[in-house]
PDB file of C-alpha atoms in Angstrom:
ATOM      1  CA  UNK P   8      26.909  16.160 -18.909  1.00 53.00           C
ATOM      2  CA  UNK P   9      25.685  18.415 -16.205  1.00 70.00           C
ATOM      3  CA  UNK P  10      27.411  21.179 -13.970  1.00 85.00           C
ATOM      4  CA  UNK P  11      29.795  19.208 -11.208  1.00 91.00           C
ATOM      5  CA  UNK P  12      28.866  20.373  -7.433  1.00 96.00           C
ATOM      6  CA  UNK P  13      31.303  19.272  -4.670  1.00 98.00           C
ATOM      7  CA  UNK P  14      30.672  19.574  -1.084  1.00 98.00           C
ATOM      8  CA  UNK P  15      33.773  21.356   0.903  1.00 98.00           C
ATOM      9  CA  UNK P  16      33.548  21.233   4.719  1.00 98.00           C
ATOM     10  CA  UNK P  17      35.371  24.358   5.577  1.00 98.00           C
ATOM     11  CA  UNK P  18      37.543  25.753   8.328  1.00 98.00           C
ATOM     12  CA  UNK P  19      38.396  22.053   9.387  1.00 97.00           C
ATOM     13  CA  UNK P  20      40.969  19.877   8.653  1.00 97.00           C
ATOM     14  CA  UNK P  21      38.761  16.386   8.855  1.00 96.00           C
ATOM     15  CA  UNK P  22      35.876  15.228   7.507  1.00 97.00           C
ATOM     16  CA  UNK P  23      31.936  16.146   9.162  1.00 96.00           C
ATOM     17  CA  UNK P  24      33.483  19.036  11.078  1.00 97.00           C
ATOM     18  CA  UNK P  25      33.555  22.581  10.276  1.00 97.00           C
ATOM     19  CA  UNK P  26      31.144  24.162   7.602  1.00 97.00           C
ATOM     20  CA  UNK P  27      29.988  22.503   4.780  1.00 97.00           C
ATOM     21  CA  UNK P  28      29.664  24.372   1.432  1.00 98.00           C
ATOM     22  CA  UNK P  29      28.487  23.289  -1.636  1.00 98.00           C
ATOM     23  CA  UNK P  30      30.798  24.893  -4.792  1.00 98.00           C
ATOM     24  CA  UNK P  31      29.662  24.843  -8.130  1.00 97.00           C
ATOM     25  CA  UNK P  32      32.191  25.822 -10.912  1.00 95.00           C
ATOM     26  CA  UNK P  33      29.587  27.234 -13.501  1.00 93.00           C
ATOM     27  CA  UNK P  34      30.360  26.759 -17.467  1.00 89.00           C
ATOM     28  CA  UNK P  35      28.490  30.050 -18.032  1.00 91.00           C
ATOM     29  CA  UNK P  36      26.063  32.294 -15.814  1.00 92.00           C
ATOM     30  CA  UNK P  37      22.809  30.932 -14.759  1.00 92.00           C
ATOM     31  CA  UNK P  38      19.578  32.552 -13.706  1.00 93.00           C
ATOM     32  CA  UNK P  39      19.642  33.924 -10.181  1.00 96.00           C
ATOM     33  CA  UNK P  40      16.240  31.791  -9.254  1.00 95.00           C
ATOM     34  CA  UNK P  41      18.158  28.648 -10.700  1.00 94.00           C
ATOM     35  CA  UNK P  42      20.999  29.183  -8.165  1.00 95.00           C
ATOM     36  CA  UNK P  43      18.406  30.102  -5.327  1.00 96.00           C
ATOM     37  CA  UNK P  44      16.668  26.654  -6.517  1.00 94.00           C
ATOM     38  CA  UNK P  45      19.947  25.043  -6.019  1.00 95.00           C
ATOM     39  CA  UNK P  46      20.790  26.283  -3.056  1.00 96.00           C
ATOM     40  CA  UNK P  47      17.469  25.993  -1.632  1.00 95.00           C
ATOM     41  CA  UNK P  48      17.966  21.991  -2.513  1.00 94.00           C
ATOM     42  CA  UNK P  49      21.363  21.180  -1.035  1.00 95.00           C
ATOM     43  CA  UNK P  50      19.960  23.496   1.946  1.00 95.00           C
ATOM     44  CA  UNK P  51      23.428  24.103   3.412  1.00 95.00           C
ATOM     45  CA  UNK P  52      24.363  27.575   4.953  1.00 91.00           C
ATOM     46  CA  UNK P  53      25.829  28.492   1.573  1.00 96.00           C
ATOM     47  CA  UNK P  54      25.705  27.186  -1.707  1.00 97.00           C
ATOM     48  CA  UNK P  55      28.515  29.248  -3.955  1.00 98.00           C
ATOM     49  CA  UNK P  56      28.511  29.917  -7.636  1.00 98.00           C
ATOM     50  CA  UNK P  57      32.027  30.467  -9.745  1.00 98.00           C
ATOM     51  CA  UNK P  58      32.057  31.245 -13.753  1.00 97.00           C
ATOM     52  CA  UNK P  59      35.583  31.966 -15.299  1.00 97.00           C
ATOM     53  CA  UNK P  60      36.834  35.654 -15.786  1.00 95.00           C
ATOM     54  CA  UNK P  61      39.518  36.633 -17.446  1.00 92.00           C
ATOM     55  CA  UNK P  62      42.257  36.657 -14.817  1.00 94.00           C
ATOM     56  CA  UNK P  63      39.751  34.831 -11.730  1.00 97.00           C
ATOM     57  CA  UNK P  64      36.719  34.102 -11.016  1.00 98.00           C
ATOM     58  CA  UNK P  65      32.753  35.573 -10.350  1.00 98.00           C
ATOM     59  CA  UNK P  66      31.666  34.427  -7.188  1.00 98.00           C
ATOM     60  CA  UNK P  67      28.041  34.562  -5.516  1.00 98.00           C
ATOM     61  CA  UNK P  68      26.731  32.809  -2.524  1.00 98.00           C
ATOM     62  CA  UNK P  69      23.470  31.636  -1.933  1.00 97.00           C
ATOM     63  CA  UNK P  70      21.874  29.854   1.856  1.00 93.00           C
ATOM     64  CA  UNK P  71      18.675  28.284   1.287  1.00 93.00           C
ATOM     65  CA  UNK P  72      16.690  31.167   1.172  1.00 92.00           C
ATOM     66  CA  UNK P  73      18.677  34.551   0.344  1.00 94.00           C
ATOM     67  CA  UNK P  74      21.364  35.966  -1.404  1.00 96.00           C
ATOM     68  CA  UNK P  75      24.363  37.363   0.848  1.00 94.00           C
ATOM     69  CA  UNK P  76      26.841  40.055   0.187  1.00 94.00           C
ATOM     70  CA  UNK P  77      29.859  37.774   1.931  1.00 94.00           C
ATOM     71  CA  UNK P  78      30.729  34.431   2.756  1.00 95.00           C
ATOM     72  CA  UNK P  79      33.802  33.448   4.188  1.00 96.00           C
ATOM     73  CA  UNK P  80      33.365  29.550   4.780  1.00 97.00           C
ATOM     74  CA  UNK P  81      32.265  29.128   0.918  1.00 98.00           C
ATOM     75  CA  UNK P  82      34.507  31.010  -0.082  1.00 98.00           C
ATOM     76  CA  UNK P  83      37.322  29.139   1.325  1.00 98.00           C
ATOM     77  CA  UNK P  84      35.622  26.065   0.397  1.00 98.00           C
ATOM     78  CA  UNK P  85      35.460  27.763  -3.559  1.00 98.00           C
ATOM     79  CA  UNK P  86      39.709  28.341  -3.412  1.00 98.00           C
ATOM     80  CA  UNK P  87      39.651  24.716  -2.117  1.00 98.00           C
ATOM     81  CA  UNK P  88      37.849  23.100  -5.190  1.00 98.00           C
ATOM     82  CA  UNK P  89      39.509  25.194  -7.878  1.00 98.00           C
ATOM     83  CA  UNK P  90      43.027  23.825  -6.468  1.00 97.00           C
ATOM     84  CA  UNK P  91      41.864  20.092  -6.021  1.00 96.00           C
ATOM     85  CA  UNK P  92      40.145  20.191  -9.249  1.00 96.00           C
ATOM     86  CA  UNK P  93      42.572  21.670 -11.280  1.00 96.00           C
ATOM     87  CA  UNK P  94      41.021  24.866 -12.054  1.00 96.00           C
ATOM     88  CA  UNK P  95      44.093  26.654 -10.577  1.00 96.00           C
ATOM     89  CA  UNK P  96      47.907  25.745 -10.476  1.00 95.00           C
ATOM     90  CA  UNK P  97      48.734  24.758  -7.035  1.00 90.00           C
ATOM     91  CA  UNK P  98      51.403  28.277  -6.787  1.00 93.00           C
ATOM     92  CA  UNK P  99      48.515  30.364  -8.307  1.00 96.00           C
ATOM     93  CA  UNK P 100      46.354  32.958  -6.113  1.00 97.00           C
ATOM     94  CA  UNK P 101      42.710  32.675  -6.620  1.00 98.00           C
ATOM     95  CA  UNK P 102      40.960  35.849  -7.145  1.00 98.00           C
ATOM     96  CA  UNK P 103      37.513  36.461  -6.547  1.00 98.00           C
ATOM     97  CA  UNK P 104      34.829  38.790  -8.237  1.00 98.00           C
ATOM     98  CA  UNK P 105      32.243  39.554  -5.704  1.00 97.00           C
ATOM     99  CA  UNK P 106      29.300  41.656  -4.387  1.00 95.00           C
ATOM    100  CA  UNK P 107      32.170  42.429  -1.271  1.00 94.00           C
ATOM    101  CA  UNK P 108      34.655  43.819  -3.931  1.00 95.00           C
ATOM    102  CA  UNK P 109      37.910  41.689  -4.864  1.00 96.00           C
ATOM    103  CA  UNK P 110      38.638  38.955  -2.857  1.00 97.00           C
ATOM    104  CA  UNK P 111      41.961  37.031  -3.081  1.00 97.00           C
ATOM    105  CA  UNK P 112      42.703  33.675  -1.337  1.00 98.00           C
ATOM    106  CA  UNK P 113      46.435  32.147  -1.192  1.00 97.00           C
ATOM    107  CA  UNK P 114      47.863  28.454  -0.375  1.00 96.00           C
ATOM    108  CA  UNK P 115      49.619  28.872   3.154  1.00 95.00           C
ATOM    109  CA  UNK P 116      51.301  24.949   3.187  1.00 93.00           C
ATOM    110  CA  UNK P 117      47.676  23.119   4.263  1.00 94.00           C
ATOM    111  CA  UNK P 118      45.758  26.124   5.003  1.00 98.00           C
ATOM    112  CA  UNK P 119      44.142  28.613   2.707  1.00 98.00           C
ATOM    113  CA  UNK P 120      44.592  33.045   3.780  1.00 98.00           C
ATOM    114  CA  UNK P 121      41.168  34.872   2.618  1.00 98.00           C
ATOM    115  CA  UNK P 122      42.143  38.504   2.107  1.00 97.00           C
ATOM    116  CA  UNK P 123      38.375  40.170   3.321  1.00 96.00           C
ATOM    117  CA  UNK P 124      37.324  43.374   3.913  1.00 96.00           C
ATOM    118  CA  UNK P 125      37.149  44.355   7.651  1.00 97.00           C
ATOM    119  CA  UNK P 126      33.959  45.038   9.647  1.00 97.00           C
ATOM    120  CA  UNK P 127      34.019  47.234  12.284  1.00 97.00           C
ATOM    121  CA  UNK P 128      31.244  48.020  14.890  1.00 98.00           C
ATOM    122  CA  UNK P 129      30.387  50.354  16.890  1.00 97.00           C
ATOM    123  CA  UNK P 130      28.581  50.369  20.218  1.00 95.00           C
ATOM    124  CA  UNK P 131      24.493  50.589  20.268  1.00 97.00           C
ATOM    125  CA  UNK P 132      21.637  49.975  22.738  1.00 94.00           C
ATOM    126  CA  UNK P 133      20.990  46.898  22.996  1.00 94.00           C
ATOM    127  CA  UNK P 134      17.065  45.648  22.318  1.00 94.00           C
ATOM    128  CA  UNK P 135      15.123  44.700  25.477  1.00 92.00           C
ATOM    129  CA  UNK P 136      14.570  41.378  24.426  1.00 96.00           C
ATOM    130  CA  UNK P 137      18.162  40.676  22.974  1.00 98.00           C
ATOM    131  CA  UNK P 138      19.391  39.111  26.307  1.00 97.00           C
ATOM    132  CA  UNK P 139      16.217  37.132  26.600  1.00 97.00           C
ATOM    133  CA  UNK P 140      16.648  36.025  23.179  1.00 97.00           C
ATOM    134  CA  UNK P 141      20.140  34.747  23.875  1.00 98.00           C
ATOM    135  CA  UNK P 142      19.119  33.401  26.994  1.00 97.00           C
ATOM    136  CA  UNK P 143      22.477  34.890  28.439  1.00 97.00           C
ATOM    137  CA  UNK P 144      23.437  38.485  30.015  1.00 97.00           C
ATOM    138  CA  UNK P 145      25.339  40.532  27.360  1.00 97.00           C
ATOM    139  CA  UNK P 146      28.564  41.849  28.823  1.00 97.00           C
ATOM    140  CA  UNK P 147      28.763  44.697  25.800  1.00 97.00           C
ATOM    141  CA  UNK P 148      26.474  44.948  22.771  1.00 98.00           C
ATOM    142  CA  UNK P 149      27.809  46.646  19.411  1.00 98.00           C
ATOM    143  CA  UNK P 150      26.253  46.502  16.144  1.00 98.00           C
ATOM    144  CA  UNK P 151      28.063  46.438  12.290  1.00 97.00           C
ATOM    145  CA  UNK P 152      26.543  45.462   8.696  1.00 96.00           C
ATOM    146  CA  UNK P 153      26.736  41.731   9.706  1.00 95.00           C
ATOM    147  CA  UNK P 154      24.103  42.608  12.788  1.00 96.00           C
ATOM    148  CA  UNK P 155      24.739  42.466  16.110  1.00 98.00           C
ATOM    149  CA  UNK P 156      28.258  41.801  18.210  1.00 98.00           C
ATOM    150  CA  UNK P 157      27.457  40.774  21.845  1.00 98.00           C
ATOM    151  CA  UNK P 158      29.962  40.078  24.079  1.00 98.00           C
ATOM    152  CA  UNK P 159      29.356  37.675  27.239  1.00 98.00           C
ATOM    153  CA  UNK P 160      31.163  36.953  30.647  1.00 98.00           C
ATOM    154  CA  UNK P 161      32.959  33.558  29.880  1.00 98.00           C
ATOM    155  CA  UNK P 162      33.597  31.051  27.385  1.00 98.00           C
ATOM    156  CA  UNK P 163      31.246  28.444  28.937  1.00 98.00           C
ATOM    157  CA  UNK P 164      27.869  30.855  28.515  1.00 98.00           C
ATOM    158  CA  UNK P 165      29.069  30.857  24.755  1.00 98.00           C
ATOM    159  CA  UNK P 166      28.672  27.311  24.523  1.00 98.00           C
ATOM    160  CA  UNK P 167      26.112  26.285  26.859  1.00 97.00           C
ATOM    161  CA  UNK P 168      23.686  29.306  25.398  1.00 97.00           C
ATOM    162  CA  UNK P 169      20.132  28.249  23.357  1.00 97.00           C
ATOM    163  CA  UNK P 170      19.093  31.317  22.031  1.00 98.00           C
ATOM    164  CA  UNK P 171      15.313  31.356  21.329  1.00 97.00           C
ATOM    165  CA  UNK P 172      15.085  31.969  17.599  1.00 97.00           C
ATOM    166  CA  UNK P 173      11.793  32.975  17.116  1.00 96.00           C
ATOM    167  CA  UNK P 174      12.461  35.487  19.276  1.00 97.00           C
ATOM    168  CA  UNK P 175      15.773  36.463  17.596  1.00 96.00           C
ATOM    169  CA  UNK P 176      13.899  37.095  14.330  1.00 95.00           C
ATOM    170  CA  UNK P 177      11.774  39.863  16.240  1.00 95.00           C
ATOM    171  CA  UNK P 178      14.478  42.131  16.647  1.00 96.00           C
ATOM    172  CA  UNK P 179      15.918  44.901  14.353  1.00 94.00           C
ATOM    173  CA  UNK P 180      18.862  42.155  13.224  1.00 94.00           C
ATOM    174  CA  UNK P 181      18.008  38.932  13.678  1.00 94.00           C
ATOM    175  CA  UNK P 182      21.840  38.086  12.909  1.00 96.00           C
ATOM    176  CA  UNK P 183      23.814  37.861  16.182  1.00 98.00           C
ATOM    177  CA  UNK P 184      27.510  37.090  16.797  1.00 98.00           C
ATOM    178  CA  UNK P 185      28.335  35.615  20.460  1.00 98.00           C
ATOM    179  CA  UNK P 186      31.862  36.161  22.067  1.00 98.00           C
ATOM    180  CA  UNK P 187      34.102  35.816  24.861  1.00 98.00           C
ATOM    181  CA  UNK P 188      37.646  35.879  25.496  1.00 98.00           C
ATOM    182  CA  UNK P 189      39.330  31.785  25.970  1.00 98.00           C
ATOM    183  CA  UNK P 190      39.712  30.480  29.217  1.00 96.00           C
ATOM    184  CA  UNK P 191      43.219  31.206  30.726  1.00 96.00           C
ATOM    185  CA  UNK P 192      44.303  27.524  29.911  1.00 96.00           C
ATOM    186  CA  UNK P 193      43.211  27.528  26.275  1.00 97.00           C
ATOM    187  CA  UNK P 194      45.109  27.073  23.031  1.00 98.00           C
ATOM    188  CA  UNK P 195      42.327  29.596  21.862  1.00 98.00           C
ATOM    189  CA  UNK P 196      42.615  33.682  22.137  1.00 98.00           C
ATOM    190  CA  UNK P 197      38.923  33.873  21.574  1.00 98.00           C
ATOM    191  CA  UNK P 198      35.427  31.875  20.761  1.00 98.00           C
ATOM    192  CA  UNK P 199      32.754  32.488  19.390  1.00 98.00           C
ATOM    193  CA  UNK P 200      29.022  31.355  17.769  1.00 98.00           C
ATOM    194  CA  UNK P 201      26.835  33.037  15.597  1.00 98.00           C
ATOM    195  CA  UNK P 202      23.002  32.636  15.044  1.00 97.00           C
ATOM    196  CA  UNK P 203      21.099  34.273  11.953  1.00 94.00           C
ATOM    197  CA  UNK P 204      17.553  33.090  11.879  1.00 93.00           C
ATOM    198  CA  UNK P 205      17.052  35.693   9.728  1.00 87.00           C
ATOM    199  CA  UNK P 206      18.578  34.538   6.887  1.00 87.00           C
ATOM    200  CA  UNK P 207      17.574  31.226   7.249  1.00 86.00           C
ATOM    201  CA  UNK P 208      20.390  29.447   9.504  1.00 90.00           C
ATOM    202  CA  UNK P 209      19.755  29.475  13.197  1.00 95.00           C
ATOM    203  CA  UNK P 210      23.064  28.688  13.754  1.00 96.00           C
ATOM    204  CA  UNK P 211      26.175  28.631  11.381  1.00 94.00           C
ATOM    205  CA  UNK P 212      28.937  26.022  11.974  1.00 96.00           C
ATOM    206  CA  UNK P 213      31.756  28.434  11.400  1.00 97.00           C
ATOM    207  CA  UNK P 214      31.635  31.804  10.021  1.00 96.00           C
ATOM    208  CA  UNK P 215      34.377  33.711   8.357  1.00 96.00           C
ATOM    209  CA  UNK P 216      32.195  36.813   7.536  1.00 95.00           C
ATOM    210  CA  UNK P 217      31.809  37.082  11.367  1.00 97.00           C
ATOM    211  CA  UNK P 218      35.658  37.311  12.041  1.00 98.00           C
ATOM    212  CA  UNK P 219      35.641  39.914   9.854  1.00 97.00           C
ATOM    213  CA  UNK P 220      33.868  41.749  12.856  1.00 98.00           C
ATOM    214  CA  UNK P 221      35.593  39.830  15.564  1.00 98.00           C
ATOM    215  CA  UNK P 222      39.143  40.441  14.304  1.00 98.00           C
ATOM    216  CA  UNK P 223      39.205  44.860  15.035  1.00 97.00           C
ATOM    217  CA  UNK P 224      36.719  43.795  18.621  1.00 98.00           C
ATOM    218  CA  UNK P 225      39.571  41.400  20.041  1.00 98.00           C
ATOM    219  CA  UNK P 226      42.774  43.346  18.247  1.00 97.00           C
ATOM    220  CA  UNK P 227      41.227  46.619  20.964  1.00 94.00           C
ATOM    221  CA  UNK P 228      40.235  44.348  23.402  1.00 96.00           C
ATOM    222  CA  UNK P 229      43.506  42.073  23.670  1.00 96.00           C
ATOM    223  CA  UNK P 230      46.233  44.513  22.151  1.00 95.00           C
ATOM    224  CA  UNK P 231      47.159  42.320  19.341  1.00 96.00           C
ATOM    225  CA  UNK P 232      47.393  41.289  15.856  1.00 97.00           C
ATOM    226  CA  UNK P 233      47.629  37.766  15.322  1.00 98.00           C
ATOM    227  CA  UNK P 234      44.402  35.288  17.176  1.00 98.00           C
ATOM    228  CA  UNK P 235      43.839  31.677  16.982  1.00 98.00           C
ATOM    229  CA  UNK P 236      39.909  31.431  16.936  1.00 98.00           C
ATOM    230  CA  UNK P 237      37.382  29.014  17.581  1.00 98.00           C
ATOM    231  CA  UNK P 238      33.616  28.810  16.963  1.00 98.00           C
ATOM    232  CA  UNK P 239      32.118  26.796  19.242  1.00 98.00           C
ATOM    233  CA  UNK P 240      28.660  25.110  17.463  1.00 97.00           C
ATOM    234  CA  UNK P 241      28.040  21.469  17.545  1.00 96.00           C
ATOM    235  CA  UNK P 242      30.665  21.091  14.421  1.00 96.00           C
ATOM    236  CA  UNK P 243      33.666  23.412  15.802  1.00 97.00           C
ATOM    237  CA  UNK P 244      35.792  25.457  13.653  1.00 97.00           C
ATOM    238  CA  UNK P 245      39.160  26.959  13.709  1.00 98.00           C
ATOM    239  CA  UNK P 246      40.237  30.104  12.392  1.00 98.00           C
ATOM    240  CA  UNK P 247      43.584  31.951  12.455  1.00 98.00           C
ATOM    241  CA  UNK P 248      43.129  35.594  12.249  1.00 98.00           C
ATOM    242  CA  UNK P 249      45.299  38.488  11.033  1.00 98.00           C
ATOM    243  CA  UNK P 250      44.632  42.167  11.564  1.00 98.00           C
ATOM    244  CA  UNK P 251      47.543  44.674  11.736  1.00 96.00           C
ATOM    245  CA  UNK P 252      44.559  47.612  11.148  1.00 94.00           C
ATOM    246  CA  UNK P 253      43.728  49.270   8.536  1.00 96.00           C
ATOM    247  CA  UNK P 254      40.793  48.219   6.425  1.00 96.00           C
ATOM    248  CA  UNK P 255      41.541  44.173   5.693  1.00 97.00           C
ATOM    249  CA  UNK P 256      41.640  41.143   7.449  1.00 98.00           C
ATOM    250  CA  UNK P 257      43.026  37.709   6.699  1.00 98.00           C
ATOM    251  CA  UNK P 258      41.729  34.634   7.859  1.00 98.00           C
ATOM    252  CA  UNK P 259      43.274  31.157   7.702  1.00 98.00           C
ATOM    253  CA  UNK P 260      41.863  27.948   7.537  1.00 98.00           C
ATOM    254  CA  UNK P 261      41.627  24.559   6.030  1.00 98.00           C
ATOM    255  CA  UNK P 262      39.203  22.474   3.694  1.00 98.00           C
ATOM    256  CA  UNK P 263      38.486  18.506   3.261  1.00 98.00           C
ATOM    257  CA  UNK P 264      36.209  17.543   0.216  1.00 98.00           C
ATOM    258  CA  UNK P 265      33.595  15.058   1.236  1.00 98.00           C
ATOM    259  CA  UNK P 266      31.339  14.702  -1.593  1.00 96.00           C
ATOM    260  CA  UNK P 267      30.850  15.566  -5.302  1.00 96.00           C
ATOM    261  CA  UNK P 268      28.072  14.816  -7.737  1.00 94.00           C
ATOM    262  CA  UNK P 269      26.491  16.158 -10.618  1.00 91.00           C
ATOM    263  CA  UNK P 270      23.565  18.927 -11.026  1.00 86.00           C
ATOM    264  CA  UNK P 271      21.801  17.437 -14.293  1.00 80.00           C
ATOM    265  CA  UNK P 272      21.162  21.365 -16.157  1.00 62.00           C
ATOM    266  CA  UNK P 273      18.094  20.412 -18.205  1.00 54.00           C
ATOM    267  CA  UNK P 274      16.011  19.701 -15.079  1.00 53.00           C
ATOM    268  CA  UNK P 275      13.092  23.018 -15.187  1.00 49.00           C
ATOM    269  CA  UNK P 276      11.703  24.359 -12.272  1.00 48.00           C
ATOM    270  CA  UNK P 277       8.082  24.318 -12.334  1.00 42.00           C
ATOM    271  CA  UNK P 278       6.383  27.039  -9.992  1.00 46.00           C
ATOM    272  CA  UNK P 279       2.786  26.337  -8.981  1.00 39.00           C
TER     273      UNK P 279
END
């Protein structure tokens, strides 16, 4: 019997929406070029790993071609599957061991609250080319760990824009998040998209890692705690956001299994 791996789509509350995550609840630690190899093979924007601690969970996430410190989407995706699978009693919180630090993630009725880390940024000079990148004019450019925060003139530029992303992975970061406040009439406070070439997605569905940043930006800009968010890529996502200050964030969102198979463990990777 092999390692079950289930396929979450996250931040979405039906089916092919959202962003899918594939979550494999490990029976002991594997090699870190195994998980690559897996991840590399379901070639989603994250592939997480879970083993059992005593009192949660190790956590790692994987996109097809690097490790990353964070994850929101997967990680969602990982509280999802230890629920619906049983690894967790429906009233317990999941707790996550993590490159980020601690990580905690509660049942909210349908919808799952990440506790995260926050990510502030600060304002920077933007690269000459970053606009022509984008393809759009950048209303305000500020950088944090995740890479760049650019903020444009209206919601439609955010998503009508084709960034070139050969010319995204020229710059310093080739990470960018893309913002704007919601039109007047919107359910939305803010939307958003965010492009990383450089780690191997040129666009990710919906990004909770990226709220992170977006939650201190809009609290300043709009004078509040509480957002309803949307990222606006082909799949759409929505996340409710949380930030009364201070150094974490919570983000809100739900999960929808749409697959689960089996990873057969005595397969070996042959490198030529």
């Amino acid at each position: 019997m092999g390692q079950i791996i289930t396929q979450v789509d996250a931040f979405t509350d039906k089916p092919f929406a959202g962003n899918p995550a594939a979550v494999c609840v490990l029976s002991e630690s594997q090699a870190d070029d195994w998980m690559q190899n897996v991840a590399q093979e379901m070639n989603l924007s994250e592939t997480a790993f879970l083993v059992k601690q005593d009192d949660g969970f190790s956590l790692r996430w994987f996109t097809p071609a690097v490790e990353v410190p964070l994850c929101g989407h997967a990680t969602l995706a990982s509280a999802h599957v230890l629920w619906s699978q049983g690894h967790l009693l429906p009233d317990e919180v999941a707790r996550f061991y993590t490159k980020s630090g601690v990580l905690i993630a509660k049942r909210l009725g349908d919808w799952i609250e990440l506790d995260f880390p926050v990510n502030h940024s600060q304002e920077t000079i933007a690269p000459p080319q970053l606009s022509k990148a984008l393809g759009v004019p950048c209303k305000s450019v500020l950088k944090n760990s995740l890479g760049y925060l650019v903020e444009v003139e209206s919601e439609d530029l955010v998503r009508q824009m084709q960034p070139n992303f050969q010319l995204l992975k020229t710059l310093p970061m080739a990470e960018v998040i893309v913002t704007s406040q919601s039109k007047p009439d919107s359910e939305y406070d803010f939307v958003s998209r965010f492009f990383a070439p450089g780690l191997g997605i040129d666009e990710d569905p919906v990004t909770g890692a990226a709220h992170c940043c977006l939650a201190a930006f809009w609290r300043d800009r709009l004078g509040k705690d509480e957002f309803l968010a949307y990222q606006a890529s082909r799949r759409g996502g929505v996340v409710k956001v949380r930030y009364p200050g201070g150094d974490r964030v919570f983000l809100s969102g739900q999960a929808v299994t749409v697959m689960r198979g089996e990873l057969i463990t005595n397969l070996v990777y042959y490198q030529t």
